[in-house]
Amino acid sequence: MAMKSYPPEFKADAVALYLSDPARTYASVARDLGINRETLRLWVKEARANGTAGAKKAGPAKRPKAGPLSSDDVLEEENKQLKARIRELELERDILRRAAKYFAGRDELVSRFAFVDDHRSAFGVKRLCRVLKVSRSGFYRWLRTAPARAARAAADAVPAEEIRQIHEEFDGTYGSPRVTAELRGRGRRVNHKRVARVMRHSGIVGLHLRKKVRTTVPEPSHQKVPDLIGRDFTAEAPNQRYAGDITYLPVGEGRFMYLATVLDLGSRRLAGWSIADHMRTELVTDALRAAAATRDSLAGAIFHSDHGAQYTSAEFAALCAELGVRQSMGAVGTSADNAAAEAFNASLKRETLQGAKRWSSAREARLAVFKWITRYNTRRRHSALGYLSPNDYEQQTVDRVLLAA
């Protein structure tokens, strides 16, 4: 019974056996080896195509029938083999020299396939794949899929330009999820995986969070305030639950500005904020008063914060009582208990500083924060809101209430 698969060595020996004797036919050699005649013919054809086999000898071998080879014959044969090896090494060196210039520091698999394609007529596919250590099957598969890749690249060219415009419009802060949401908001039917691929291939990336610096200064003597949030930073509707925090804004010459925020946990809208060059209690009271003015009333709402001295002060407690706000605080020294407010501050600084260590002046910091906060409420798409802006989300909530009434 014939073998279903043959090792490369068997194939090479079968081809060599057929080529070694001009009197042998495909049928006779195949019969001796126990293989199909057509199989042997295909092996010989492949060997000739990839350059591993020469032509069939035209006459019988001239080697003497008896007696050992002379020393001259041995030396001549070894010399032929050495010359052949030297020629092969020179070809490999030439290939590697050209490849080094071709890759230019980007020796990726696709680049190697492209090199093989560009130099196949000069060196042959088999030799190139062996020297560059890539598979021939992978190379031919890469060739077959070239038209599909070209078509996809052409299709990606248009969205790439639009993606770049969106990325620049939002100061380079948007990653693929928000870019996808923005495109869909503009009526484009796009898949988020395609957007991520186009951004990756075009070198368009969003900003990443920077390491935060703790600004909370606990006040050990304040009255006990319960945790009414329990790390559930959501709300059934706007104007029910808020979270607040203080973050520093570095400006020139080692100075700082400070920002206090009041974030609506229902819509993620920044309802109130205050910026100053100090961290006195009036910084947080001004922010809460601004939120009350935005909402007309905060009566019955919860305001959650950390245990910073400003939030634990009697002055802030009195303002909460005046506005009808219920105070809530997490555990001391646990940032996760006020994660929503801290995440907001981190995003603000990440997207305004853009990797810089500080603003050049207090005025520059104020303008940058004002610009970002305004756009945050009106246009910046939020992942927790189905990639709507806070204002749009609140408007949808109002519309749903009116429809249900």
CSV table of C-alpha atoms in Angstrom, one decimal, residues 17 72 77 123 255 265 339:
chain,number,residue,atom,x,y,z
A,17,LEU,CA,17.2,8.8,-8.9
A,72,ASP,CA,42.9,14.0,-7.5
A,77,GLU,CA,34.9,16.8,-6.2
A,123,PHE,CA,17.1,35.0,-6.2
A,255,ARG,CA,2.8,77.4,41.9
A,265,LEU,CA,-23.8,61.2,39.0
A,339,ALA,CA,-13.8,57.3,42.2
